[in-house]
PDB file of C-alpha atoms in Angstrom:
ATOM      1  CA  MET A  14     -19.756 -13.527   8.518  1.00 58.00           C
ATOM      2  CA  ALA A  15     -22.424 -11.877  10.688  1.00 66.00           C
ATOM      3  CA  GLN A  16     -21.576  -8.727  12.647  1.00 67.00           C
ATOM      4  CA  GLY A  17     -21.609 -10.552  15.986  1.00 71.00           C
ATOM      5  CA  GLU A  18     -19.303 -13.254  14.654  1.00 79.00           C
ATOM      6  CA  ARG A  19     -16.913 -10.631  13.251  1.00 80.00           C
ATOM      7  CA  GLN A  20     -16.739  -8.877  16.628  1.00 82.00           C
ATOM      8  CA  GLU A  21     -16.052 -12.165  18.432  1.00 86.00           C
ATOM      9  CA  THR A  22     -13.366 -13.121  15.893  1.00 89.00           C
ATOM     10  CA  ALA A  23     -11.698  -9.717  16.266  1.00 87.00           C
ATOM     11  CA  TYR A  24     -11.775 -10.043  20.069  1.00 86.00           C
ATOM     12  CA  MET A  25     -10.182 -13.494  19.952  1.00 91.00           C
ATOM     13  CA  ALA A  26      -7.604 -12.370  17.380  1.00 90.00           C
ATOM     14  CA  VAL A  27      -6.478  -9.501  19.622  1.00 89.00           C
ATOM     15  CA  ARG A  28      -6.337 -11.808  22.648  1.00 90.00           C
ATOM     16  CA  VAL A  29      -4.219 -14.364  20.792  1.00 91.00           C
ATOM     17  CA  ALA A  30      -1.952 -11.637  19.366  1.00 89.00           C
ATOM     18  CA  ARG A  31      -1.275 -10.238  22.850  1.00 85.00           C
ATOM     19  CA  LEU A  32      -0.310 -13.679  24.151  1.00 89.00           C
ATOM     20  CA  TYR A  33       1.878 -14.432  21.135  1.00 90.00           C
ATOM     21  CA  TYR A  34       3.669 -11.089  20.707  1.00 84.00           C
ATOM     22  CA  PHE A  35       3.655  -9.650  24.248  1.00 79.00           C
ATOM     23  CA  GLN A  36       3.908 -12.820  26.338  1.00 79.00           C
ATOM     24  CA  ASN A  37       6.089 -14.746  23.836  1.00 81.00           C
ATOM     25  CA  MET A  38       3.860 -17.796  24.193  1.00 86.00           C
ATOM     26  CA  THR A  39       3.972 -20.554  21.572  1.00 90.00           C
ATOM     27  CA  THR A  40       0.923 -21.363  19.481  1.00 92.00           C
ATOM     28  CA  ALA A  41       0.636 -24.676  21.343  1.00 92.00           C
ATOM     29  CA  ALA A  42       0.625 -22.928  24.726  1.00 91.00           C
ATOM     30  CA  ILE A  43      -1.961 -20.410  23.538  1.00 93.00           C
ATOM     31  CA  ALA A  44      -4.153 -23.213  22.191  1.00 93.00           C
ATOM     32  CA  ASP A  45      -4.059 -24.929  25.591  1.00 92.00           C
ATOM     33  CA  GLU A  46      -4.865 -21.712  27.445  1.00 90.00           C
ATOM     34  CA  ILE A  47      -7.919 -20.735  25.397  1.00 92.00           C
ATOM     35  CA  GLY A  48      -9.074 -24.274  24.670  1.00 92.00           C
ATOM     36  CA  THR A  49      -8.678 -24.491  20.932  1.00 93.00           C
ATOM     37  CA  SER A  50      -6.347 -25.966  18.312  1.00 94.00           C
ATOM     38  CA  ARG A  51      -2.966 -24.695  17.090  1.00 92.00           C
ATOM     39  CA  ALA A  52      -4.469 -24.323  13.611  1.00 92.00           C
ATOM     40  CA  THR A  53      -7.150 -21.990  14.981  1.00 94.00           C
ATOM     41  CA  VAL A  54      -4.505 -19.947  16.806  1.00 93.00           C
ATOM     42  CA  SER A  55      -2.536 -19.593  13.557  1.00 91.00           C
ATOM     43  CA  ARG A  56      -5.672 -18.508  11.696  1.00 91.00           C
ATOM     44  CA  LEU A  57      -6.418 -15.885  14.358  1.00 93.00           C
ATOM     45  CA  LEU A  58      -2.861 -14.535  14.142  1.00 92.00           C
ATOM     46  CA  SER A  59      -3.198 -14.277  10.359  1.00 90.00           C
ATOM     47  CA  TYR A  60      -6.567 -12.546  10.780  1.00 90.00           C
ATOM     48  CA  ALA A  61      -5.012 -10.015  13.165  1.00 89.00           C
ATOM     49  CA  LEU A  62      -2.269  -9.185  10.660  1.00 85.00           C
ATOM     50  CA  GLU A  63      -4.594  -8.980   7.644  1.00 81.00           C
ATOM     51  CA  ARG A  64      -7.077  -6.716   9.433  1.00 83.00           C
ATOM     52  CA  GLY A  65      -4.423  -4.379  10.776  1.00 79.00           C
ATOM     53  CA  LEU A  66      -5.058  -5.374  14.402  1.00 84.00           C
ATOM     54  CA  VAL A  67      -1.336  -6.119  14.600  1.00 83.00           C
ATOM     55  CA  GLU A  68       1.316  -4.047  12.847  1.00 74.00           C
ATOM     56  CA  ILE A  69       4.846  -5.370  12.466  1.00 69.00           C
ATOM     57  CA  ARG A  70       7.664  -3.012  11.501  1.00 65.00           C
ATOM     58  CA  VAL A  71      11.174  -4.092  10.574  1.00 62.00           C
ATOM     59  CA  HIS A  72      13.774  -1.362  11.136  1.00 59.00           C
ATOM     60  CA  ASP A  73      16.751  -1.847   8.845  1.00 56.00           C
ATOM     61  CA  PRO A  74      19.443   0.815   9.559  1.00 54.00           C
ATOM     62  CA  GLN A  75      20.620   0.642   5.953  1.00 49.00           C
ATOM     63  CA  GLU A  76      17.148   1.384   4.605  1.00 51.00           C
ATOM     64  CA  ILE A  77      15.749   4.004   6.990  1.00 43.00           C
ATOM     65  CA  SER A  78      16.895   7.098   5.065  1.00 39.00           C
ATOM     66  CA  GLY A  79      15.954   5.666   1.701  1.00 48.00           C
ATOM     67  CA  SER A  80      12.704   3.897   2.530  1.00 87.00           C
ATOM     68  CA  LEU A  81       9.877   3.898   0.028  1.00 91.00           C
ATOM     69  CA  GLU A  82       7.595   5.745   2.424  1.00 93.00           C
ATOM     70  CA  THR A  83      10.117   8.483   3.175  1.00 92.00           C
ATOM     71  CA  LEU A  84      11.005   9.095  -0.471  1.00 94.00           C
ATOM     72  CA  ILE A  85       7.397   9.290  -1.647  1.00 96.00           C
ATOM     73  CA  ALA A  86       6.177  11.362   1.303  1.00 96.00           C
ATOM     74  CA  THR A  87       9.020  13.861   0.938  1.00 94.00           C
ATOM     75  CA  HIS A  88       8.729  14.217  -2.826  1.00 95.00           C
ATOM     76  CA  TYR A  89       4.949  14.746  -2.843  1.00 96.00           C
ATOM     77  CA  ARG A  90       4.712  16.459   0.563  1.00 95.00           C
ATOM     78  CA  LEU A  91       2.276  13.907   1.922  1.00 97.00           C
ATOM     79  CA  ARG A  92       0.965  14.048   5.442  1.00 95.00           C
ATOM     80  CA  SER A  93       1.339  10.273   5.699  1.00 94.00           C
ATOM     81  CA  ILE A  94       1.963   7.221   3.545  1.00 95.00           C
ATOM     82  CA  GLN A  95       1.618   3.526   4.270  1.00 94.00           C
ATOM     83  CA  VAL A  96       3.194   0.957   1.963  1.00 93.00           C
ATOM     84  CA  VAL A  97       1.483  -2.416   2.289  1.00 91.00           C
ATOM     85  CA  PRO A  98       3.762  -5.454   1.817  1.00 89.00           C
ATOM     86  CA  VAL A  99       2.479  -7.743  -0.935  1.00 86.00           C
ATOM     87  CA  ALA A 100       4.102 -10.848  -2.378  1.00 80.00           C
ATOM     88  CA  ALA A 101       5.471 -10.395  -5.894  1.00 75.00           C
ATOM     89  CA  ALA A 102       3.428 -13.383  -7.067  1.00 83.00           C
ATOM     90  CA  ALA A 103       0.171 -12.139  -5.513  1.00 87.00           C
ATOM     91  CA  THR A 104      -2.858 -11.898  -7.791  1.00 92.00           C
ATOM     92  CA  ASP A 105      -4.724  -8.625  -8.293  1.00 91.00           C
ATOM     93  CA  LYS A 106      -7.483  -9.934  -6.038  1.00 93.00           C
ATOM     94  CA  GLU A 107      -5.045 -10.889  -3.278  1.00 93.00           C
ATOM     95  CA  THR A 108      -3.307  -7.519  -3.516  1.00 94.00           C
ATOM     96  CA  LEU A 109      -6.600  -5.642  -3.286  1.00 95.00           C
ATOM     97  CA  HIS A 110      -7.676  -7.722  -0.282  1.00 93.00           C
ATOM     98  CA  ARG A 111      -4.427  -6.991   1.566  1.00 92.00           C
ATOM     99  CA  VAL A 112      -4.406  -3.269   0.784  1.00 95.00           C
ATOM    100  CA  ALA A 113      -8.110  -2.859   1.617  1.00 95.00           C
ATOM    101  CA  ALA A 114      -7.671  -4.634   4.960  1.00 91.00           C
ATOM    102  CA  HIS A 115      -4.853  -2.257   5.849  1.00 92.00           C
ATOM    103  CA  ALA A 116      -6.915   0.765   4.789  1.00 95.00           C
ATOM    104  CA  ALA A 117      -9.951  -0.444   6.746  1.00 93.00           C
ATOM    105  CA  ALA A 118      -7.905  -0.716   9.940  1.00 90.00           C
ATOM    106  CA  TYR A 119      -6.512   2.787   9.402  1.00 93.00           C
ATOM    107  CA  VAL A 120      -9.911   4.361   8.745  1.00 95.00           C
ATOM    108  CA  ASN A 121     -11.317   2.635  11.839  1.00 90.00           C
ATOM    109  CA  ALA A 122      -8.648   4.332  13.925  1.00 89.00           C
ATOM    110  CA  LEU A 123      -9.429   7.774  12.447  1.00 94.00           C
ATOM    111  CA  VAL A 124     -13.186   7.886  12.988  1.00 94.00           C
ATOM    112  CA  ILE A 125     -14.083   9.885  16.084  1.00 94.00           C
ATOM    113  CA  PRO A 126     -17.363  11.431  17.325  1.00 95.00           C
ATOM    114  CA  SER A 127     -18.815  14.064  14.966  1.00 96.00           C
ATOM    115  CA  SER A 128     -16.731  12.848  12.010  1.00 97.00           C
ATOM    116  CA  VAL A 129     -18.040  13.355   8.476  1.00 97.00           C
ATOM    117  CA  ILE A 130     -16.823  10.648   6.088  1.00 98.00           C
ATOM    118  CA  GLY A 131     -17.029  11.241   2.339  1.00 98.00           C
ATOM    119  CA  LEU A 132     -16.916   8.185   0.092  1.00 97.00           C
ATOM    120  CA  ALA A 133     -16.183   7.972  -3.619  1.00 95.00           C
ATOM    121  CA  TRP A 134     -17.725   4.671  -4.673  1.00 89.00           C
ATOM    122  CA  GLY A 135     -15.704   2.100  -6.580  1.00 90.00           C
ATOM    123  CA  THR A 136     -14.285  -1.411  -6.364  1.00 91.00           C
ATOM    124  CA  THR A 137     -11.501  -0.459  -3.946  1.00 95.00           C
ATOM    125  CA  VAL A 138     -13.719   1.484  -1.532  1.00 96.00           C
ATOM    126  CA  SER A 139     -16.292  -1.318  -1.689  1.00 94.00           C
ATOM    127  CA  GLU A 140     -13.629  -3.810  -0.572  1.00 95.00           C
ATOM    128  CA  ILE A 141     -12.546  -1.489   2.248  1.00 96.00           C
ATOM    129  CA  ALA A 142     -16.154  -1.169   3.420  1.00 95.00           C
ATOM    130  CA  ALA A 143     -16.474  -4.949   3.500  1.00 93.00           C
ATOM    131  CA  GLN A 144     -13.441  -5.264   5.797  1.00 91.00           C
ATOM    132  CA  LEU A 145     -14.272  -2.626   8.410  1.00 91.00           C
ATOM    133  CA  LEU A 146     -14.603  -3.885  11.970  1.00 85.00           C
ATOM    134  CA  PRO A 147     -17.919  -2.831  13.581  1.00 88.00           C
ATOM    135  CA  ARG A 148     -17.480   0.072  15.991  1.00 89.00           C
ATOM    136  CA  HIS A 149     -20.198   2.408  17.236  1.00 91.00           C
ATOM    137  CA  VAL A 150     -19.124   6.058  17.193  1.00 94.00           C
ATOM    138  CA  HIS A 151     -21.409   8.902  18.285  1.00 95.00           C
ATOM    139  CA  ASP A 152     -22.739  11.486  15.809  1.00 96.00           C
ATOM    140  CA  VAL A 153     -21.021  10.334  12.589  1.00 97.00           C
ATOM    141  CA  ASP A 154     -22.217  11.148   9.068  1.00 98.00           C
ATOM    142  CA  VAL A 155     -21.303   9.155   5.957  1.00 98.00           C
ATOM    143  CA  VAL A 156     -21.934  10.950   2.661  1.00 97.00           C
ATOM    144  CA  GLN A 157     -21.706   9.789  -0.941  1.00 96.00           C
ATOM    145  CA  LEU A 158     -19.408  12.063  -2.963  1.00 97.00           C
ATOM    146  CA  ASN A 159     -20.754  11.403  -6.454  1.00 94.00           C
ATOM    147  CA  GLY A 160     -23.907  10.048  -8.020  1.00 91.00           C
ATOM    148  CA  SER A 161     -24.012   6.487  -9.267  1.00 85.00           C
ATOM    149  CA  GLY A 162     -27.009   6.530 -11.590  1.00 78.00           C
ATOM    150  CA  SER A 163     -26.341   5.523 -15.196  1.00 69.00           C
ATOM    151  CA  GLY A 164     -28.065   5.974 -18.511  1.00 57.00           C
ATOM    152  CA  ALA A 165     -29.835   2.661 -18.052  1.00 55.00           C
ATOM    153  CA  SER A 166     -30.996   3.412 -14.494  1.00 51.00           C
ATOM    154  CA  PHE A 167     -31.294   6.721 -12.685  1.00 49.00           C
ATOM    155  CA  ILE A 168     -30.435   4.983  -9.430  1.00 51.00           C
ATOM    156  CA  ASN A 169     -27.534   2.540  -9.158  1.00 55.00           C
ATOM    157  CA  THR A 170     -27.390   0.772  -5.805  1.00 64.00           C
ATOM    158  CA  PHE A 171     -23.622   0.140  -5.960  1.00 66.00           C
ATOM    159  CA  GLY A 172     -22.663   3.543  -4.554  1.00 74.00           C
ATOM    160  CA  GLU A 173     -25.559   3.598  -2.104  1.00 82.00           C
ATOM    161  CA  SER A 174     -24.753   0.150  -0.727  1.00 90.00           C
ATOM    162  CA  ILE A 175     -21.180   1.210   0.081  1.00 93.00           C
ATOM    163  CA  VAL A 176     -22.418   4.271   1.966  1.00 95.00           C
ATOM    164  CA  SER A 177     -24.994   2.171   3.831  1.00 94.00           C
ATOM    165  CA  ARG A 178     -22.411  -0.458   4.844  1.00 94.00           C
ATOM    166  CA  VAL A 179     -19.972   2.096   6.209  1.00 96.00           C
ATOM    167  CA  ALA A 180     -22.727   3.980   8.032  1.00 96.00           C
ATOM    168  CA  GLN A 181     -24.023   0.771   9.588  1.00 95.00           C
ATOM    169  CA  ASN A 182     -20.502  -0.108  10.695  1.00 94.00           C
ATOM    170  CA  TYR A 183     -20.287   3.026  12.857  1.00 95.00           C
ATOM    171  CA  GLY A 184     -23.970   3.421  13.742  1.00 95.00           C
ATOM    172  CA  ALA A 185     -23.859   6.559  11.621  1.00 97.00           C
ATOM    173  CA  ARG A 186     -26.266   8.532   9.441  1.00 97.00           C
ATOM    174  CA  ALA A 187     -26.103   7.604   5.749  1.00 97.00           C
ATOM    175  CA  HIS A 188     -26.489  10.371   3.152  1.00 96.00           C
ATOM    176  CA  HIS A 189     -26.974   9.063  -0.380  1.00 94.00           C
ATOM    177  CA  PHE A 190     -26.637  11.167  -3.519  1.00 93.00           C
ATOM    178  CA  PRO A 191     -29.439  10.015  -5.868  1.00 89.00           C
ATOM    179  CA  VAL A 192     -28.269  11.644  -9.083  1.00 91.00           C
ATOM    180  CA  PRO A 193     -26.611  10.321 -12.265  1.00 90.00           C
ATOM    181  CA  ALA A 194     -22.867   9.827 -12.300  1.00 91.00           C
ATOM    182  CA  PHE A 195     -22.879  11.989 -15.449  1.00 91.00           C
ATOM    183  CA  PHE A 196     -25.660  14.297 -16.582  1.00 92.00           C
ATOM    184  CA  ASP A 197     -26.583  14.443 -20.243  1.00 89.00           C
ATOM    185  CA  TYR A 198     -26.374  18.233 -20.156  1.00 93.00           C
ATOM    186  CA  ALA A 199     -24.294  20.576 -18.018  1.00 95.00           C
ATOM    187  CA  ASP A 200     -27.311  22.907 -17.704  1.00 96.00           C
ATOM    188  CA  THR A 201     -29.292  20.130 -16.044  1.00 95.00           C
ATOM    189  CA  ARG A 202     -26.613  19.725 -13.407  1.00 95.00           C
ATOM    190  CA  SER A 203     -26.432  23.469 -12.814  1.00 96.00           C
ATOM    191  CA  ALA A 204     -30.203  23.648 -12.273  1.00 96.00           C
ATOM    192  CA  LEU A 205     -30.243  20.663  -9.899  1.00 95.00           C
ATOM    193  CA  TRP A 206     -27.328  22.046  -7.901  1.00 96.00           C
ATOM    194  CA  ARG A 207     -29.575  24.998  -6.938  1.00 96.00           C
ATOM    195  CA  GLU A 208     -32.078  22.713  -5.191  1.00 96.00           C
ATOM    196  CA  LYS A 209     -31.910  23.002  -1.384  1.00 96.00           C
ATOM    197  CA  SER A 210     -31.849  19.232  -0.845  1.00 94.00           C
ATOM    198  CA  ILE A 211     -28.864  18.861  -3.176  1.00 95.00           C
ATOM    199  CA  GLN A 212     -27.145  21.874  -1.652  1.00 96.00           C
ATOM    200  CA  ALA A 213     -27.412  20.217   1.778  1.00 96.00           C
ATOM    201  CA  ILE A 214     -25.644  17.087   0.512  1.00 96.00           C
ATOM    202  CA  ARG A 215     -22.949  19.106  -1.232  1.00 96.00           C
ATOM    203  CA  ASP A 216     -22.364  21.193   1.904  1.00 96.00           C
ATOM    204  CA  LEU A 217     -21.908  17.974   3.881  1.00 97.00           C
ATOM    205  CA  GLN A 218     -19.438  16.714   1.261  1.00 97.00           C
ATOM    206  CA  ASP A 219     -17.478  19.931   1.626  1.00 96.00           C
ATOM    207  CA  ARG A 220     -17.340  19.555   5.435  1.00 96.00           C
ATOM    208  CA  ALA A 221     -15.998  15.991   5.354  1.00 97.00           C
ATOM    209  CA  SER A 222     -12.972  15.496   7.580  1.00 96.00           C
ATOM    210  CA  ILE A 223     -12.223  12.090   6.046  1.00 98.00           C
ATOM    211  CA  LEU A 224     -12.370  11.562   2.279  1.00 98.00           C
ATOM    212  CA  LEU A 225     -11.819   7.983   1.128  1.00 98.00           C
ATOM    213  CA  PHE A 226     -11.245   7.216  -2.538  1.00 98.00           C
ATOM    214  CA  SER A 227      -9.139   5.496  -5.159  1.00 97.00           C
ATOM    215  CA  ILE A 228      -8.046   6.441  -8.661  1.00 96.00           C
ATOM    216  CA  GLY A 229     -10.263   5.464 -11.561  1.00 90.00           C
ATOM    217  CA  ALA A 230      -8.251   4.043 -14.454  1.00 83.00           C
ATOM    218  CA  GLU A 231      -9.308   2.342 -17.664  1.00 77.00           C
ATOM    219  CA  ALA A 232      -6.235   0.060 -17.584  1.00 67.00           C
ATOM    220  CA  THR A 233      -7.368  -1.559 -14.341  1.00 68.00           C
ATOM    221  CA  GLY A 234     -10.979  -2.099 -15.368  1.00 64.00           C
ATOM    222  CA  SER A 235     -12.308   0.408 -12.837  1.00 73.00           C
ATOM    223  CA  TYR A 236     -16.051   0.213 -12.228  1.00 75.00           C
ATOM    224  CA  ILE A 237     -16.755   3.475 -14.026  1.00 77.00           C
ATOM    225  CA  HIS A 238     -15.107   2.064 -17.159  1.00 72.00           C
ATOM    226  CA  THR A 239     -16.810  -1.345 -17.054  1.00 71.00           C
ATOM    227  CA  ALA A 240     -20.360  -0.621 -15.864  1.00 68.00           C
ATOM    228  CA  GLY A 241     -21.677   1.357 -18.825  1.00 73.00           C
ATOM    229  CA  TYR A 242     -21.153   4.892 -17.524  1.00 77.00           C
ATOM    230  CA  LEU A 243     -18.991   6.037 -20.423  1.00 79.00           C
ATOM    231  CA  GLY A 244     -20.246   5.949 -23.996  1.00 79.00           C
ATOM    232  CA  GLU A 245     -18.183   6.374 -27.135  1.00 80.00           C
ATOM    233  CA  GLN A 246     -18.552  10.157 -26.941  1.00 80.00           C
ATOM    234  CA  GLU A 247     -17.083  10.233 -23.442  1.00 81.00           C
ATOM    235  CA  ARG A 248     -14.290   7.826 -24.385  1.00 81.00           C
ATOM    236  CA  GLN A 249     -13.389  10.099 -27.287  1.00 83.00           C
ATOM    237  CA  ILE A 250     -13.140  13.027 -24.866  1.00 82.00           C
ATOM    238  CA  LEU A 251     -10.820  10.988 -22.628  1.00 85.00           C
ATOM    239  CA  ARG A 252      -8.509  10.323 -25.572  1.00 85.00           C
ATOM    240  CA  GLU A 253      -8.583  13.833 -27.027  1.00 84.00           C
ATOM    241  CA  GLU A 254      -7.954  15.629 -23.744  1.00 87.00           C
ATOM    242  CA  GLY A 255      -5.345  13.194 -22.442  1.00 89.00           C
ATOM    243  CA  LEU A 256      -7.278  12.353 -19.293  1.00 93.00           C
ATOM    244  CA  VAL A 257      -5.361   9.773 -17.252  1.00 93.00           C
ATOM    245  CA  GLY A 258      -7.660   9.179 -14.299  1.00 93.00           C
ATOM    246  CA  ASP A 259     -10.552  10.324 -12.170  1.00 95.00           C
ATOM    247  CA  ILE A 260     -11.495  10.800  -8.539  1.00 97.00           C
ATOM    248  CA  ALA A 261     -15.213  10.512  -7.796  1.00 95.00           C
ATOM    249  CA  THR A 262     -15.949  10.762 -11.567  1.00 94.00           C
ATOM    250  CA  VAL A 263     -14.029  14.046 -11.925  1.00 96.00           C
ATOM    251  CA  PHE A 264     -11.293  13.596 -14.542  1.00 95.00           C
ATOM    252  CA  PHE A 265      -7.822  15.124 -14.692  1.00 96.00           C
ATOM    253  CA  ARG A 266      -4.849  15.275 -17.032  1.00 96.00           C
ATOM    254  CA  GLU A 267      -1.285  14.082 -16.541  1.00 95.00           C
ATOM    255  CA  ASP A 268      -0.267  17.448 -15.082  1.00 96.00           C
ATOM    256  CA  GLY A 269      -3.125  17.371 -12.550  1.00 96.00           C
ATOM    257  CA  SER A 270      -5.262  19.999 -14.323  1.00 96.00           C
ATOM    258  CA  TRP A 271      -9.031  19.433 -14.310  1.00 96.00           C
ATOM    259  CA  ARG A 272     -11.003  22.706 -14.220  1.00 95.00           C
ATOM    260  CA  ASP A 273     -11.427  23.133 -17.987  1.00 93.00           C
ATOM    261  CA  VAL A 274     -12.126  19.453 -18.756  1.00 93.00           C
ATOM    262  CA  ALA A 275     -15.383  19.418 -20.735  1.00 89.00           C
ATOM    263  CA  LEU A 276     -16.614  16.132 -19.295  1.00 92.00           C
ATOM    264  CA  ASN A 277     -16.377  17.463 -15.728  1.00 95.00           C
ATOM    265  CA  ALA A 278     -19.120  20.009 -16.445  1.00 95.00           C
ATOM    266  CA  ARG A 279     -21.507  17.018 -16.590  1.00 93.00           C
ATOM    267  CA  SER A 280     -20.019  15.049 -13.700  1.00 94.00           C
ATOM    268  CA  SER A 281     -21.806  14.744 -10.360  1.00 95.00           C
ATOM    269  CA  GLY A 282     -18.510  14.570  -8.464  1.00 96.00           C
ATOM    270  CA  PRO A 283     -17.286  17.418  -6.238  1.00 96.00           C
ATOM    271  CA  ASP A 284     -14.727  20.002  -7.275  1.00 95.00           C
ATOM    272  CA  LEU A 285     -11.297  18.543  -6.600  1.00 96.00           C
ATOM    273  CA  ASP A 286     -10.543  21.543  -4.386  1.00 94.00           C
ATOM    274  CA  CYS A 287     -12.331  19.754  -1.554  1.00 95.00           C
ATOM    275  CA  PHE A 288      -9.693  17.006  -1.619  1.00 96.00           C
ATOM    276  CA  GLN A 289      -7.023  19.645  -1.092  1.00 94.00           C
ATOM    277  CA  ARG A 290      -8.831  21.060   1.964  1.00 93.00           C
ATOM    278  CA  ALA A 291      -9.819  17.887   3.810  1.00 95.00           C
ATOM    279  CA  PRO A 292      -7.745  16.985   6.903  1.00 95.00           C
ATOM    280  CA  HIS A 293      -7.636  13.363   5.746  1.00 97.00           C
ATOM    281  CA  SER A 294      -7.736  12.989   1.966  1.00 98.00           C
ATOM    282  CA  ILE A 295      -6.988   9.268   1.782  1.00 98.00           C
ATOM    283  CA  CYS A 296      -6.207   7.647  -1.553  1.00 98.00           C
ATOM    284  CA  VAL A 297      -5.988   3.853  -1.587  1.00 98.00           C
ATOM    285  CA  VAL A 298      -4.172   2.301  -4.542  1.00 97.00           C
ATOM    286  CA  SER A 299      -3.949  -1.380  -5.391  1.00 95.00           C
ATOM    287  CA  GLY A 300      -2.279  -2.353  -8.656  1.00 92.00           C
ATOM    288  CA  THR A 301       0.340  -0.786 -10.881  1.00 92.00           C
ATOM    289  CA  GLY A 302      -2.220   0.053 -13.569  1.00 92.00           C
ATOM    290  CA  LYS A 303      -3.320   3.040 -11.488  1.00 94.00           C
ATOM    291  CA  LEU A 304       0.127   4.638 -11.384  1.00 96.00           C
ATOM    292  CA  PRO A 305      -0.358   7.139 -14.268  1.00 95.00           C
ATOM    293  CA  GLY A 306      -3.507   8.457 -12.623  1.00 96.00           C
ATOM    294  CA  LEU A 307      -1.925   8.389  -9.175  1.00 97.00           C
ATOM    295  CA  LYS A 308       1.078  10.430 -10.319  1.00 97.00           C
ATOM    296  CA  ALA A 309      -1.248  13.003 -11.872  1.00 97.00           C
ATOM    297  CA  ALA A 310      -3.392  13.185  -8.725  1.00 97.00           C
ATOM    298  CA  LEU A 311      -0.289  13.681  -6.603  1.00 97.00           C
ATOM    299  CA  ARG A 312       0.861  16.489  -8.894  1.00 96.00           C
ATOM    300  CA  GLY A 313      -2.568  18.075  -8.539  1.00 96.00           C
ATOM    301  CA  GLY A 314      -2.340  17.953  -4.746  1.00 96.00           C
ATOM    302  CA  PHE A 315      -5.570  15.986  -4.335  1.00 97.00           C
ATOM    303  CA  ILE A 316      -4.003  13.490  -1.899  1.00 98.00           C
ATOM    304  CA  ASN A 317      -2.476  14.086   1.522  1.00 97.00           C
ATOM    305  CA  GLU A 318      -2.533  10.477   2.740  1.00 98.00           C
ATOM    306  CA  LEU A 319      -1.660   7.478   0.582  1.00 98.00           C
ATOM    307  CA  ILE A 320      -2.064   3.737   1.161  1.00 97.00           C
ATOM    308  CA  ILE A 321      -0.398   1.757  -1.618  1.00 97.00           C
ATOM    309  CA  ASP A 322       0.823  -1.774  -2.341  1.00 95.00           C
ATOM    310  CA  GLU A 323       4.584  -2.298  -2.265  1.00 93.00           C
ATOM    311  CA  PRO A 324       5.141  -3.189  -5.968  1.00 93.00           C
ATOM    312  CA  SER A 325       3.340   0.008  -7.010  1.00 95.00           C
ATOM    313  CA  ALA A 326       5.286   2.038  -4.446  1.00 95.00           C
ATOM    314  CA  ARG A 327       8.580   0.736  -5.831  1.00 94.00           C
ATOM    315  CA  LEU A 328       7.615   1.752  -9.358  1.00 95.00           C
ATOM    316  CA  LEU A 329       6.558   5.183  -8.091  1.00 96.00           C
ATOM    317  CA  VAL A 330       9.965   5.624  -6.431  1.00 95.00           C
ATOM    318  CA  GLU A 331      11.693   4.619  -9.694  1.00 94.00           C
ATOM    319  CA  HIS A 332       9.700   7.353 -11.449  1.00 92.00           C
ATOM    320  CA  ILE A 333      10.729   9.898  -8.793  1.00 93.00           C
ATOM    321  CA  ARG A 334      14.397   8.974  -9.175  1.00 91.00           C
ATOM    322  CA  ARG A 335      14.266   9.139 -12.978  1.00 89.00           C
ATOM    323  CA  SER A 336      12.600  12.544 -12.818  1.00 83.00           C
ATOM    324  CA  SER A 337      15.235  13.795 -10.394  1.00 78.00           C
ATOM    325  CA  LEU A 338      18.042  12.626 -12.696  1.00 79.00           C
ATOM    326  CA  ALA A 339      16.395  14.240 -15.708  1.00 75.00           C
ATOM    327  CA  THR A 340      16.174  17.626 -13.994  1.00 73.00           C
ATOM    328  CA  SER A 341      19.626  17.560 -12.346  1.00 61.00           C
TER     329      SER A 341
END
């Protein structure tokens, strides 16, 4: 769908949603008023829900104190959490689409003039980028958090295309990071990090007010595990050091520790400290296979805002309750 068509669809979806939810009009009455069919009205209402243009909350007095969001936010001291309803029978693709749409709507609401957005490339962030609604915001920078070059190609356009799409969405400046995801030698990275052009990108990464990322996990077929970035030597390191996940190609253990991980000395990703400092450190999780890495990242304090599908949230709450029982 072209940008102009997406804007027109969003406009019509909001108009239909206002008539349906605020004016209590039927789909037939709305169809007559705007000169279209009931089927089109239904599609626009679905579009509004999927894209986060409409948010429906059900307040159940018996569930308020024990809601998934409250339990997770309290246990991990999160600034905010949003649990995205997903049907139990939904496929992985359907779950990702729903979660990414919700995340895209949330990010759209956060971006203000002079924002700096840092992106860790991956399948989840790519899907979020594809579902953003175009909105021009003054003086915005979008920066790539980690290199995406591989052994086969110094430049990999996957990470750059995500940055470009998000920048175009806001009329922003795109800042790519044309370095390998992993260097062959730690000394090479150290030397390159002294270059002024690289320092400028890394300074911008460190100033990001919005960091958007997911958890890399081998169990879910994350891009870093399927696109040839990790050879047998790296996979051996993952096994030996008990590394359960990564953020922006920086790996961590089950307890959230990462500083002394050998592989990180060759990674192009930022120190995970920056995720602890950012006002909006937004982790988006779709699929239960990411839970081991998510739990470790939460222990490490790398996340202050979480968007997660409901089945994964329920499993996370079960883990919290089991841990509480074990320590009581």
